mmCIF file of C-alpha atoms and ligand atoms in Angstrom:
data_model
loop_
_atom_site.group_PDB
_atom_site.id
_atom_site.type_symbol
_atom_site.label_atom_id
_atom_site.label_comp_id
_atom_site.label_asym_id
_atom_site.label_seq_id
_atom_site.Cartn_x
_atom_site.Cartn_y
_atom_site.Cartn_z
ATOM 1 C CA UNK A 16 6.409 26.934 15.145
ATOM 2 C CA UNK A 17 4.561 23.728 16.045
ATOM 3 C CA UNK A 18 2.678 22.138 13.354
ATOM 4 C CA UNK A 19 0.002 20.247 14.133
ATOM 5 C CA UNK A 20 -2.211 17.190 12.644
ATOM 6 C CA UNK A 21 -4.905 15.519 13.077
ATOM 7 C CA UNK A 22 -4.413 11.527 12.394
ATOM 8 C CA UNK A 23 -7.036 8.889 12.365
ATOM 9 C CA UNK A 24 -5.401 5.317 13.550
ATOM 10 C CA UNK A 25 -7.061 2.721 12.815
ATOM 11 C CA UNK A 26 -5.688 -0.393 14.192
ATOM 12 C CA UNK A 27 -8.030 -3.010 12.850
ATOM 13 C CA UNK A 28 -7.748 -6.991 13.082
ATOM 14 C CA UNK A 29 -4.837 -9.263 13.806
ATOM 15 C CA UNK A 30 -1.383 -8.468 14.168
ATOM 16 C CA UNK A 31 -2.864 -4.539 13.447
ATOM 17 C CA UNK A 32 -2.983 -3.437 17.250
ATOM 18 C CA UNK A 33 0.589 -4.771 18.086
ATOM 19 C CA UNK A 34 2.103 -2.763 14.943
ATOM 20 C CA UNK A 35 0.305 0.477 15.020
ATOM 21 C CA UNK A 36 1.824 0.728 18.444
ATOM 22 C CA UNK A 37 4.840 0.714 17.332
ATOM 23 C CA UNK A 38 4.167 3.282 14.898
ATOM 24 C CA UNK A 39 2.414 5.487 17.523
ATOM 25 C CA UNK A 40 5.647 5.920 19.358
ATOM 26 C CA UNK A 41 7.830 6.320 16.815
ATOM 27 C CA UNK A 42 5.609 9.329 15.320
ATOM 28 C CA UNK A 43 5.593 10.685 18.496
ATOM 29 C CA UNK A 44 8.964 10.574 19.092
ATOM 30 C CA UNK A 45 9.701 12.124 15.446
ATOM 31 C CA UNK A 46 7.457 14.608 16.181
ATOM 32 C CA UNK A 47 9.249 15.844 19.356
ATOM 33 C CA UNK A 48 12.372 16.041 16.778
ATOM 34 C CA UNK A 49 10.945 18.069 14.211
ATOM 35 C CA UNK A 50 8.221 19.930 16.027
ATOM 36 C CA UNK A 51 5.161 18.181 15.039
ATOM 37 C CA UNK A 52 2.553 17.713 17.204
ATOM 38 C CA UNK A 53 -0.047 14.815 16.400
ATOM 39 C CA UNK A 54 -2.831 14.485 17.622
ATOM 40 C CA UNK A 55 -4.402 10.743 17.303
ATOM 41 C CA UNK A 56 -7.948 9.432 17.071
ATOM 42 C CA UNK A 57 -8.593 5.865 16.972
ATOM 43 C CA UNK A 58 -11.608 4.408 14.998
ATOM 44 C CA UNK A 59 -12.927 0.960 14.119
ATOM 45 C CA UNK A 60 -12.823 -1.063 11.045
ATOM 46 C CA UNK A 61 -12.577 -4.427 9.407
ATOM 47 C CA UNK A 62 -13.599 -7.323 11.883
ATOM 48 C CA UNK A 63 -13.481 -5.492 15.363
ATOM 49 C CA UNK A 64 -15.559 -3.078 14.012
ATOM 50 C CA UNK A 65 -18.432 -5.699 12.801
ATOM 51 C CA UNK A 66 -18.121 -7.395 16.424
ATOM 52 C CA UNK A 67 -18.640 -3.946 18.347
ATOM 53 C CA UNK A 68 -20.479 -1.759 16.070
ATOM 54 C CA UNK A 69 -22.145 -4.303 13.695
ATOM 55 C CA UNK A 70 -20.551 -3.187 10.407
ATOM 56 C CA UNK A 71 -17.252 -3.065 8.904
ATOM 57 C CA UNK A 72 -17.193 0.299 8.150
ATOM 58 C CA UNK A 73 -19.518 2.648 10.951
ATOM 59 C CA UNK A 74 -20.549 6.183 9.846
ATOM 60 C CA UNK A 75 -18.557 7.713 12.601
ATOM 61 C CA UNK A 76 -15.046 6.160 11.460
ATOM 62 C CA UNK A 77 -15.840 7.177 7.598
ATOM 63 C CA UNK A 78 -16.546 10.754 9.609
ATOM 64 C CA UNK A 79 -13.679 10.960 11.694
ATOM 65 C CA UNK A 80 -11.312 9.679 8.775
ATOM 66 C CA UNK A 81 -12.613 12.696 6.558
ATOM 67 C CA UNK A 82 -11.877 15.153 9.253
ATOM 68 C CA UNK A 83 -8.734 14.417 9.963
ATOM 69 C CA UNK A 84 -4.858 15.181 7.592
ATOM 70 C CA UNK A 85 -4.640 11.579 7.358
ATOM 71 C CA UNK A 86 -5.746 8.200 7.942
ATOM 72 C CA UNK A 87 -2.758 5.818 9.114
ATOM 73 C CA UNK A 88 -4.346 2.144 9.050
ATOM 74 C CA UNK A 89 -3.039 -1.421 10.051
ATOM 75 C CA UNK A 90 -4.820 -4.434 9.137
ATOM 76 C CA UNK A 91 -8.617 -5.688 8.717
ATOM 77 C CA UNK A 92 -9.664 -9.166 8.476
ATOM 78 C CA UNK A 93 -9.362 -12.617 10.008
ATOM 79 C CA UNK A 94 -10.739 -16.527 9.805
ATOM 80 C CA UNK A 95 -13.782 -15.299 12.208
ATOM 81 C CA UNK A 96 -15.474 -12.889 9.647
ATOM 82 C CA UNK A 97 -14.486 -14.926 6.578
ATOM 83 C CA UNK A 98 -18.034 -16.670 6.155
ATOM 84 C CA UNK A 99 -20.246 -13.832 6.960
ATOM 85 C CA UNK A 100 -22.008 -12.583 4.164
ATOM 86 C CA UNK A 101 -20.495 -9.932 1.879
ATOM 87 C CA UNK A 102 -21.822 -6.783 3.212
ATOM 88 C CA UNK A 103 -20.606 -7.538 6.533
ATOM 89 C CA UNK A 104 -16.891 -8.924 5.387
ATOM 90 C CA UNK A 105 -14.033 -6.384 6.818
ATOM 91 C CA UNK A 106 -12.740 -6.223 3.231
ATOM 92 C CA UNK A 107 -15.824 -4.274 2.630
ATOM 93 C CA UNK A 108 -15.133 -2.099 5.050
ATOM 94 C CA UNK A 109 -11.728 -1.047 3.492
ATOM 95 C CA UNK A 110 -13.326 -0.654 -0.223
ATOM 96 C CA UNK A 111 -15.831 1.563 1.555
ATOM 97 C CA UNK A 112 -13.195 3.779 3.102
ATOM 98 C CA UNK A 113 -11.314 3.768 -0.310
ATOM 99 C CA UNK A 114 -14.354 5.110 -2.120
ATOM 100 C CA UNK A 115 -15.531 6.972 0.972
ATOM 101 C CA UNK A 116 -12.764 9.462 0.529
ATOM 102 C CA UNK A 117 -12.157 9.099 -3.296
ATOM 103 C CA UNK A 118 -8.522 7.393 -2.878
ATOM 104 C CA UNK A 119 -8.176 6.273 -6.700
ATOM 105 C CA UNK A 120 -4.779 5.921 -6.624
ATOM 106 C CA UNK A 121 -2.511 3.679 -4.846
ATOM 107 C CA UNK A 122 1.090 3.547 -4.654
ATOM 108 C CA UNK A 123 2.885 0.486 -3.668
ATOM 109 C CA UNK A 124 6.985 0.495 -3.426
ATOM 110 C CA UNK A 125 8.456 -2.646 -3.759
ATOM 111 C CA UNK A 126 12.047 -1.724 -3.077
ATOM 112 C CA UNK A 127 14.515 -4.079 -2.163
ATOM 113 C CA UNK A 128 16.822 -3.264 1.130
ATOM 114 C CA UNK A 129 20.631 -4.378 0.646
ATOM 115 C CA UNK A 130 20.564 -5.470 4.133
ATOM 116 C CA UNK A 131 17.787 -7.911 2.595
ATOM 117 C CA UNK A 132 18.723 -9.436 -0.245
ATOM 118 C CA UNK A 133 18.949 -13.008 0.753
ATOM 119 C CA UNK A 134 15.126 -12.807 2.095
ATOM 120 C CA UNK A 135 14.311 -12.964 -1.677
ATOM 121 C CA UNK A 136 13.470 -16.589 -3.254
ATOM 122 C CA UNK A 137 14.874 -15.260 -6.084
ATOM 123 C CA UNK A 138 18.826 -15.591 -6.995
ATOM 124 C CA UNK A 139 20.929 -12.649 -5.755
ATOM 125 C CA UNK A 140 21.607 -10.610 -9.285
ATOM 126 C CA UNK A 141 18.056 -10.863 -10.253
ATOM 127 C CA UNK A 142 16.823 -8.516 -7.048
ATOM 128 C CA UNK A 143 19.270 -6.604 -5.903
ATOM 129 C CA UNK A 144 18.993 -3.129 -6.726
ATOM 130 C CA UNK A 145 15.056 -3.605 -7.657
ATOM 131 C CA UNK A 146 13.251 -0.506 -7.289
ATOM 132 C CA UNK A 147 9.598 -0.330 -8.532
ATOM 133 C CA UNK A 148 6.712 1.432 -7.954
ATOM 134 C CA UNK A 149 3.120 0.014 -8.524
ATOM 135 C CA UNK A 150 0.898 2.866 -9.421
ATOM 136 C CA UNK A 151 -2.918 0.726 -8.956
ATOM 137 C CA UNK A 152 -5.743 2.544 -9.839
ATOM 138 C CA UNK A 153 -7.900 1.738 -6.381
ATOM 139 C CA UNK A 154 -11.674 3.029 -6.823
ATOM 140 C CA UNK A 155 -12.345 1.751 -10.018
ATOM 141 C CA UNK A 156 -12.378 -1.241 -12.566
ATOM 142 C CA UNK A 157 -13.704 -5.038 -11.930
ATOM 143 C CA UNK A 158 -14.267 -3.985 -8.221
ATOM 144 C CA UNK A 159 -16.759 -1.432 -8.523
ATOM 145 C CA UNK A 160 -18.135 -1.884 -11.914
ATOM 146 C CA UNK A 161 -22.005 -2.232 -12.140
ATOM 147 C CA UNK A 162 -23.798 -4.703 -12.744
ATOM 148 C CA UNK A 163 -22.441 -6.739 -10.133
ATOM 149 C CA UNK A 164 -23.601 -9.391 -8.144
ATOM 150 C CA UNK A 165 -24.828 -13.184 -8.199
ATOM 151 C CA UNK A 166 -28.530 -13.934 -10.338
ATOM 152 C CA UNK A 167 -30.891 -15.975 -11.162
ATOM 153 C CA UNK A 168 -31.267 -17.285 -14.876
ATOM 154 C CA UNK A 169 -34.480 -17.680 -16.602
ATOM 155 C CA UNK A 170 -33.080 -21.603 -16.151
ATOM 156 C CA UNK A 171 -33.185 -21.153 -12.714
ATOM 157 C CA UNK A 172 -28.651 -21.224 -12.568
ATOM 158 C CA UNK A 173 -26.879 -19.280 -10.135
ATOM 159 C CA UNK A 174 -25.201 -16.919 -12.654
ATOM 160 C CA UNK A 175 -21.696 -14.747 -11.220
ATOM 161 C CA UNK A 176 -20.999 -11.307 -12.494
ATOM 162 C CA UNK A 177 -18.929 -8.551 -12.094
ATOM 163 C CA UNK A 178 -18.050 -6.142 -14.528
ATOM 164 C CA UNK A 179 -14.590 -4.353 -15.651
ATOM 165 C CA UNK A 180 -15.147 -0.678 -16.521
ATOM 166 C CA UNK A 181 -13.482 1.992 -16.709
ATOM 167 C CA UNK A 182 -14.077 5.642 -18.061
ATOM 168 C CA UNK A 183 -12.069 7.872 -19.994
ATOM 169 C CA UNK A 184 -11.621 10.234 -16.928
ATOM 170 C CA UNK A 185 -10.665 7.558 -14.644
ATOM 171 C CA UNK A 186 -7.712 6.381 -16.613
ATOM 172 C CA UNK A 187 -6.606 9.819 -17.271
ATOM 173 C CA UNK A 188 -6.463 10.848 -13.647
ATOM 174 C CA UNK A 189 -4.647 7.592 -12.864
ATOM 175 C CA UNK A 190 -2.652 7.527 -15.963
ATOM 176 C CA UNK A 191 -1.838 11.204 -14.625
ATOM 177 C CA UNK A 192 -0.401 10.026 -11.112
ATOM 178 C CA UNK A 193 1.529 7.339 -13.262
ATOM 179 C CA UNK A 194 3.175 9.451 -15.420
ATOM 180 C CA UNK A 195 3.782 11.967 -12.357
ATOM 181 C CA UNK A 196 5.764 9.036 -10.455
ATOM 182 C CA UNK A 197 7.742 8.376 -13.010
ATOM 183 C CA UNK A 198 9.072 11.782 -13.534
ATOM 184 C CA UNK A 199 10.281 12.141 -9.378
ATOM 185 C CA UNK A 200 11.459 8.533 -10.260
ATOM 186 C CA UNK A 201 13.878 7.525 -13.603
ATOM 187 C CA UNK A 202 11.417 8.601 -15.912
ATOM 188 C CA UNK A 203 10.168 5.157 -16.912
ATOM 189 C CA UNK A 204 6.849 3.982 -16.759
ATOM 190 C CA UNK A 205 5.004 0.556 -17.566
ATOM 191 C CA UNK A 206 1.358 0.650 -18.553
ATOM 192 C CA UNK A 207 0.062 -2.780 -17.515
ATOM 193 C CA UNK A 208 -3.553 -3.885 -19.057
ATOM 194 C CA UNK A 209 -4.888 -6.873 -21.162
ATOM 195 C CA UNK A 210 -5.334 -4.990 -24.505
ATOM 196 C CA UNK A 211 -5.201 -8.093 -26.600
ATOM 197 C CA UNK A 212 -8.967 -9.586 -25.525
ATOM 198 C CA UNK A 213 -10.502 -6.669 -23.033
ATOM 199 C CA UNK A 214 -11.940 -4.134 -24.541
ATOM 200 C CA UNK A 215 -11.564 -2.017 -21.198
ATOM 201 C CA UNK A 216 -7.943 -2.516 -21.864
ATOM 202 C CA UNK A 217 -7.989 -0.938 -25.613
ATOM 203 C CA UNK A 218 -9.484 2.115 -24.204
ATOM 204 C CA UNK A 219 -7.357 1.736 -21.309
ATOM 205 C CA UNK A 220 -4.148 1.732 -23.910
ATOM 206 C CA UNK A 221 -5.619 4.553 -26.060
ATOM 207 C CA UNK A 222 -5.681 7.252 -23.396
ATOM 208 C CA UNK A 223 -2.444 6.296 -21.865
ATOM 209 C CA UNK A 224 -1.081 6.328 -25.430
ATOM 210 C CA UNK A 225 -2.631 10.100 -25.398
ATOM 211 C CA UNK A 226 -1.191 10.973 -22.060
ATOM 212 C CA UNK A 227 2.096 10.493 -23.238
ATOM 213 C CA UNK A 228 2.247 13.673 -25.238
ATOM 214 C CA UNK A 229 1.966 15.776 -22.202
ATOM 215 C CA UNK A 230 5.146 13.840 -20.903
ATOM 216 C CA UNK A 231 7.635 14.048 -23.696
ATOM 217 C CA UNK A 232 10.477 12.661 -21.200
ATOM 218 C CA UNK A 233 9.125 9.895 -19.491
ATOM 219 C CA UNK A 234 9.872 6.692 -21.818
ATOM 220 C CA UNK A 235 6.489 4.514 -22.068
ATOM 221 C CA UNK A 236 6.389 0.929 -22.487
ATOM 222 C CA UNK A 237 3.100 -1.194 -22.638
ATOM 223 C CA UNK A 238 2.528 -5.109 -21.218
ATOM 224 C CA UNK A 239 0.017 -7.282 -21.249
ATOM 225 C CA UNK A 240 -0.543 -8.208 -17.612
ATOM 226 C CA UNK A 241 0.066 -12.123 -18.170
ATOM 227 C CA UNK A 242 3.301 -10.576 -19.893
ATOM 228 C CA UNK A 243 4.208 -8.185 -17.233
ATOM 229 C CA UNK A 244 4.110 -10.736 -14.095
ATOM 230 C CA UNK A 245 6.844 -13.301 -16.165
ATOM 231 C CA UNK A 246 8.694 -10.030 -16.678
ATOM 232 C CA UNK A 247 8.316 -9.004 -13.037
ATOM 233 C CA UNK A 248 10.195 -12.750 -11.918
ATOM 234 C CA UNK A 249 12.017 -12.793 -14.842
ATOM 235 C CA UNK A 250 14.118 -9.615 -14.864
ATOM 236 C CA UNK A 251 12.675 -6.707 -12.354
ATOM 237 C CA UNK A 252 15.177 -4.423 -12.570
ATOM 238 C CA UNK A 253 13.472 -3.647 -16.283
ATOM 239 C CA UNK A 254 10.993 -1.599 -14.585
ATOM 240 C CA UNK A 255 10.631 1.611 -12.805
ATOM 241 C CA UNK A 256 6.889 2.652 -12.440
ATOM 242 C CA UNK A 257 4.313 0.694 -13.438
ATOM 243 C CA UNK A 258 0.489 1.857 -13.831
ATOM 244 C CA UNK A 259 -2.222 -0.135 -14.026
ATOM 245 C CA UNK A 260 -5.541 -1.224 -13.498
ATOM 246 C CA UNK A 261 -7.542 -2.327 -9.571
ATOM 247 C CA UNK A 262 -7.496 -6.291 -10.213
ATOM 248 C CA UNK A 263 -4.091 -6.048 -12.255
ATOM 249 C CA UNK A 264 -2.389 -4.373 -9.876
ATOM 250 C CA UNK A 265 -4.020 -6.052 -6.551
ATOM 251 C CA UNK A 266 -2.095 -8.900 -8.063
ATOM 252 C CA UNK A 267 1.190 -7.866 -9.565
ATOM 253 C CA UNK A 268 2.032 -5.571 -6.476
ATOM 254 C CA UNK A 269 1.632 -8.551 -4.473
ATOM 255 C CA UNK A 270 3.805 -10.276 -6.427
ATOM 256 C CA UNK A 271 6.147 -7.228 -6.794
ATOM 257 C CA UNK A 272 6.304 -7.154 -2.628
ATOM 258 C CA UNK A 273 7.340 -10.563 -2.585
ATOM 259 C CA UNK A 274 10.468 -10.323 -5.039
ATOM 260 C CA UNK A 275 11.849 -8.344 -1.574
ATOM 261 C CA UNK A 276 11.143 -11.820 -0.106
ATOM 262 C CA UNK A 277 9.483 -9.728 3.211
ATOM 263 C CA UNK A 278 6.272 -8.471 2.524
ATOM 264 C CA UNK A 279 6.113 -7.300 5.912
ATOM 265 C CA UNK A 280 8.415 -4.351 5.140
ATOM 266 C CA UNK A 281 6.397 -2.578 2.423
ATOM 267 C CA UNK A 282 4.027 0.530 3.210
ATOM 268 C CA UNK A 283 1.501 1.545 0.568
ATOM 269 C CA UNK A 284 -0.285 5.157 0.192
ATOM 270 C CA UNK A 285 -3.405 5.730 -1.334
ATOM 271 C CA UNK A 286 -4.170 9.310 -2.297
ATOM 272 C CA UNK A 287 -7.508 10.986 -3.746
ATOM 273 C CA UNK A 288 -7.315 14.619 -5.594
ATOM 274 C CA UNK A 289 -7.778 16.418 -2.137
ATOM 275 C CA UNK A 290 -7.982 15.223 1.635
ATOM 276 C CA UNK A 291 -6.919 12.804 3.618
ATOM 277 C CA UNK A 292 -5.096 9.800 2.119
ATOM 278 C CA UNK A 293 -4.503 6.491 3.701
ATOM 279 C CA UNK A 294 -1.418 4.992 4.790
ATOM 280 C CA UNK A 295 -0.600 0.954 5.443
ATOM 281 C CA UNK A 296 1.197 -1.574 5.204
ATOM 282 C CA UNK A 297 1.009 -4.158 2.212
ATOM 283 C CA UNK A 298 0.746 -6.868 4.085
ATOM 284 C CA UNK A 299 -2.840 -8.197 6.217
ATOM 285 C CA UNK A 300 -3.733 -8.840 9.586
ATOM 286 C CA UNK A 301 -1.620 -12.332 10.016
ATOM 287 C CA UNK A 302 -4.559 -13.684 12.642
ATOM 288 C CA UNK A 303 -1.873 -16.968 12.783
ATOM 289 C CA UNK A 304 0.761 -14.666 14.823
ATOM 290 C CA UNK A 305 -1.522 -12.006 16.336
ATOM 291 C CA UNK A 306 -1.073 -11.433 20.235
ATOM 292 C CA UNK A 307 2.229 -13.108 20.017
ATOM 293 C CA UNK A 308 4.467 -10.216 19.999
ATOM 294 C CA UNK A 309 6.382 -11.996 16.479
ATOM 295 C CA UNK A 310 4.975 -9.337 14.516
ATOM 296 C CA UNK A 311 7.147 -7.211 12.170
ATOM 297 C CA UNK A 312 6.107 -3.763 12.618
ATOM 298 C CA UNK A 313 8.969 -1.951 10.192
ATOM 299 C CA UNK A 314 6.065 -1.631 6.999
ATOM 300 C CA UNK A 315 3.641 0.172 9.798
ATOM 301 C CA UNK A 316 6.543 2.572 10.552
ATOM 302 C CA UNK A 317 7.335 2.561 7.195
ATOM 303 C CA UNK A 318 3.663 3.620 6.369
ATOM 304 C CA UNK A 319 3.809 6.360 8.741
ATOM 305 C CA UNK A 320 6.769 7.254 6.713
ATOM 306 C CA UNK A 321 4.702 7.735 3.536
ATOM 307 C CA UNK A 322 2.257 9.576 5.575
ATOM 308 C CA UNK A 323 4.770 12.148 6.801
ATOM 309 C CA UNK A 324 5.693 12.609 2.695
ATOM 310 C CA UNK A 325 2.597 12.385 1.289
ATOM 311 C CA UNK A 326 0.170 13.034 3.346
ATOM 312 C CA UNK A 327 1.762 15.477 5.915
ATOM 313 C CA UNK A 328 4.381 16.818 3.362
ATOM 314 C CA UNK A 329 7.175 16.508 6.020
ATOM 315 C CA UNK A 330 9.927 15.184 3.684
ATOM 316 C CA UNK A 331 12.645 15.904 6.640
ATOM 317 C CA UNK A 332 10.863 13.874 8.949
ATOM 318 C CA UNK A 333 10.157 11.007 6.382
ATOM 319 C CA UNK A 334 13.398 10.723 5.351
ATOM 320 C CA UNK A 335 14.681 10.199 9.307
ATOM 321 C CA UNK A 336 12.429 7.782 9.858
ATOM 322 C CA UNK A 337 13.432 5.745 6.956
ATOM 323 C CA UNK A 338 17.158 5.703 7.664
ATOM 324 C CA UNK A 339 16.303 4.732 11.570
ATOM 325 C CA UNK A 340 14.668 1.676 9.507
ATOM 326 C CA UNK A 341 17.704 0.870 7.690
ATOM 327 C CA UNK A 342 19.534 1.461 10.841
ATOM 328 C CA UNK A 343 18.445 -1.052 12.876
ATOM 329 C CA UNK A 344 18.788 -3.595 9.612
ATOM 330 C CA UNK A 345 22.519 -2.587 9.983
ATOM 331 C CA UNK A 346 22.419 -3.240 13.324
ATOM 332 C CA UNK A 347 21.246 -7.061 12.866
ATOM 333 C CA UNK A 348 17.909 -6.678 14.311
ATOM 334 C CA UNK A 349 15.022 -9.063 12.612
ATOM 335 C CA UNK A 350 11.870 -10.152 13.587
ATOM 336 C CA UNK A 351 11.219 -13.972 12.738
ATOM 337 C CA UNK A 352 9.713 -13.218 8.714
ATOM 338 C CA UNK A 353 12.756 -11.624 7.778
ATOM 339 C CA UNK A 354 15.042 -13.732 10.185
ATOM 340 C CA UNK A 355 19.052 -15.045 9.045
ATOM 341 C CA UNK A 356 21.947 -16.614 10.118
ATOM 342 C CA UNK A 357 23.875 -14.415 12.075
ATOM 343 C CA UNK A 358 21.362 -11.980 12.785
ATOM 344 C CA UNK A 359 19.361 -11.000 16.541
ATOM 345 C CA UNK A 360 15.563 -12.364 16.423
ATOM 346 C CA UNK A 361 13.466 -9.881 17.973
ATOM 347 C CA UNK A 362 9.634 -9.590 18.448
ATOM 348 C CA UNK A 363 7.411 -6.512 17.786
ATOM 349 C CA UNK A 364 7.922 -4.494 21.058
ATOM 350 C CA UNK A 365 12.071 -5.520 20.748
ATOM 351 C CA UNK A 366 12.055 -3.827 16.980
ATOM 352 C CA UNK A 367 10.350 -0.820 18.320
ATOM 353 C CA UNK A 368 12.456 -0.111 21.425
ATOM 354 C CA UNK A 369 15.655 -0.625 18.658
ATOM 355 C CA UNK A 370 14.073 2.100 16.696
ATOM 356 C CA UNK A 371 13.421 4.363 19.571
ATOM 357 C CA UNK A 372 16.994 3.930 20.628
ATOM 358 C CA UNK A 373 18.367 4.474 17.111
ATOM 359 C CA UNK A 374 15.890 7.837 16.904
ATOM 360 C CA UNK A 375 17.201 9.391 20.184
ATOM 361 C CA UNK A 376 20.809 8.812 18.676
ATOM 362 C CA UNK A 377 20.497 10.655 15.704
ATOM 363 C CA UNK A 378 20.503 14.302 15.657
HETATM 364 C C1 IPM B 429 -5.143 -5.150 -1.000
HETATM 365 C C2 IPM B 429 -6.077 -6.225 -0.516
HETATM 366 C C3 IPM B 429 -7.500 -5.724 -0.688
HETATM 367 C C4 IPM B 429 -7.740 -5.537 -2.177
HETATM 368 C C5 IPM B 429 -8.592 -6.602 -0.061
HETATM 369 C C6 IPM B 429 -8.318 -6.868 1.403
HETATM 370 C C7 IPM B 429 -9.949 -5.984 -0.242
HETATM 371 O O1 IPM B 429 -5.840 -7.414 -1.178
HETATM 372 O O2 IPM B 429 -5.181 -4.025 -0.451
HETATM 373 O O3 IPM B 429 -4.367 -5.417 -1.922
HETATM 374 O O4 IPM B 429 -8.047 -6.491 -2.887
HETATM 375 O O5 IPM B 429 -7.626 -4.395 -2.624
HETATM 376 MG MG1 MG B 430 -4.112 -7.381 -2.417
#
C-alpha cells in the first residue's frame, strides 16, 4: 500500500535552491522504489523570505511546517541580510522554527567515509574509522535564556547580556535522547559542559550524573568543553556520543564535521517529543558559490536520508539512499570541496544525475 507524506521544503538562501533539487529527485525516485508517495510544499525562510515576505520566518511557513511529517530544509543566510537588525537576520528565522515546533534536540553525525579519508587535515590514523554523534540540546541554554539583550547603564555604557540557563527538565529530556543514542550506538556517551566555573554546568552534571542510573549499560564519561574540543583533534576515535549543551555543541559539532575534512557531506536532524522534525545539512548557504552549479549536494541527500529514518521511519529506504551515496564515492565522483587526484570533478546537477543512475541500478 502507498504511504504517503506530507514534506515541507524549504530551500532558503545560497547554494540552498541548487541542493534541495537534488534532493527532490532523489526522494522521488526512492519513493517510486519503495512505494512512498511525497507530496512537497515549498515555504520561505532565512533571507528570501525577509526580501519577499518581510520577515525571516512568515506565519504561513511556521504553519505549513507544523502541518506537514517533516520539514526537509537547505540553507538560510547570506552577506545581503548580515547588517540588518536582529529581528530581521535569517538566523532568526531558523531559531524561530526550532522553537516554533519544540525541536530541543539535535543530532549531528560526524562520520568519516573511507572513500574520504584524505579530505581530513588531520593525519590518516587519527580519523579513519571516526564515528561520533553530537547530541546538542537546540531550544535551550545561552540562546534563549532571559534576560537577554543590549542596555543602558545608570553610566550611560552600552552593557551586552545574554544569559545561560537551563532547567532541570530540559537537561533531563536532552540528557534522555543522549543516553538513548548511545544505546542504538556502542553504548558510550560523553557529557560535555563547563562544570568547573558555570554553575549551569554543575546542575547540568548533577542530573546527567542521575540519568545514568536508568542506563546501567551505557559507560558515561564527563569533559569540560575546553577539554573535550583538544580531545576531539587529539584522538576522536575516544568518543561515541556526545551530549551537550546549545553554544557547546554549536561549536564542537562544527569542529567534529570538519575532522571528515568535508563539511558538505554531513546531514543533521533535529527532533521535538512529537511532530515534525527538521532535516539539513550542517553546512550554510555558501553565497560565494551559489548559482554556480559547484555545489555539493550529497549532505542535502544525506538529510533526506535522516528524514526517511527519523522522521518518516522508513529505515529500508534510508539505508538505500545512503549506500547510493557511498556508491558514487566508489565510483570517483566529487564535487570541487571534496575534490582529489585521480578522481572526476563534477558540479551539483553532475552528482545528482550519478545518483539517479546509481538508484535505477540497484534493485
Ligand atoms: C547551526 C548554525 C546556527 C546556530 C545559526 C545559523 C543560527 O550555526 O545550526 O549550527 O548557531 O545554531
Ligand atoms: Mg553552527
Amino acid at each position: 500500500m502507498t504511504q504517503q507524506f506530507r514534506i515541507t521544503l524549504l530551500p532558503g538562501d545560497g547554494i540552498g535552491p541548487e541542493i534541495m533539487a537534488i534532493a527532490v529527485d532523489v526522494l522521488q525516485r526512492i519513493g517510486q522504489r519503495f512505494d512512498l508517495q511525497f507530496e512537497f510544499q515549498e515555504a520561505l525562510i532565512g533571507g528570501v523570505a525577509i526580501d519577499q515576505a518581510g520577515v525571516p520566518l512568515p506565519d504561513q511557513t511556521l504553519e505549513a511546517c507544523r502541518q506537514s511529517d517533516a520539514v526537509l530544509l537547505a540553507a538560510i543566510g547570506g552577506y545581503k541580510w548580515d547588517s540588518l537588525p536582529r529581528q530581521l537576520r535569517p538566523e532568526t528565522g531558523l531559531l524561530g522554527l526550532r522553537a516554533g515546533l519544540g525541536l530541543f534536540a539535535n543530532l549531528r553525525p560526524a562520520t568519516i567515509l573511507p572513500q574520504l579519508v584524505d579530505a581530513s587535515s588531520l593525519k590518516r590514523e587519527v580519523v579513519d574509522g571516526v564515528d561520533i554523534m553530537v547530541v546538542r540540546e537546540l531550544t535551550g541554554g545561552v540562546y534563549f535564556g532571559q534576560p537577554k539583550g543590549i542596555f543602558a547603564t545608570e553610566s550611560g555604557q552600552k552593557r551586552g547580556v545574554n544569559t545561560m540557563a537551563y532547567q532541570a527538565s530540559e537537561i533531563d529530556r536532552i540528557g534522555r535522547v543522549g543516553f538513548e543514542t548511545a544505546q542504538k550506538r556502542r553504548g558510550k556517551l560523553c557529557s560535555v559542559d563547563k562544570a568547573n566555573v558555570l554553575e549551569v554546568s554543575q546542575l547540568w552534571r548533577d542530573r546527567i550524573t542521575a540519568l545514568a542510573a536508568d542506563y546501567p549499560e551505557i559507560e558515561l564519561s564527563h569533559l569540560y568543553v575546553d577539554n573535550a574540543a583538544m580531545q576531539l583533534l587529539r584522538w576522536p576515535k575516544q568518543f561515541d556520543t556526545i551530549v551537550t549543551g546549545n553554544l557547546f555543541g554549536d561549536i564542537l559539532s562544527d569542529a567534529a564535521a570538519m575532522l571528515t575534512g568535508s563539511i558538505g557531506m554531513l546531514p543533521s536532524a533535529s527532533l521535538g517529543e512529537k511532530g515534525p522534525g527538521i532535516f539539513e545539512p550542517v553546512h550554510g548557504s555558501a553565497p560565494d558559490i551559489a548559482g554556480q552549479d559547484k555545489a555539493n549536494p550529497l549532505a542535502q541527500v544525506l538529510s533526506a536520508a535522516m528524514m526517511l529514518r527519523y522522521g518518516l521511519d522508513q529505515p529500508a529506504a534510508a539505508e538505500q539512499l545512503e549506500q547510493a551515496v557511498l556508491q558514487v564515492l566508489d565510483q570517483g565522483y566529487r564535487t570541487s570541496d571534496i575534490m582529489s587526484e585521480g578522481m572526476i570533478q563534477v558540479g551539483c546537477q553532475a552528482m545528482g544525475a550519478a545518483l539517479l543512475k546509481t538508484l535505477d541500478q540497484e534493485n
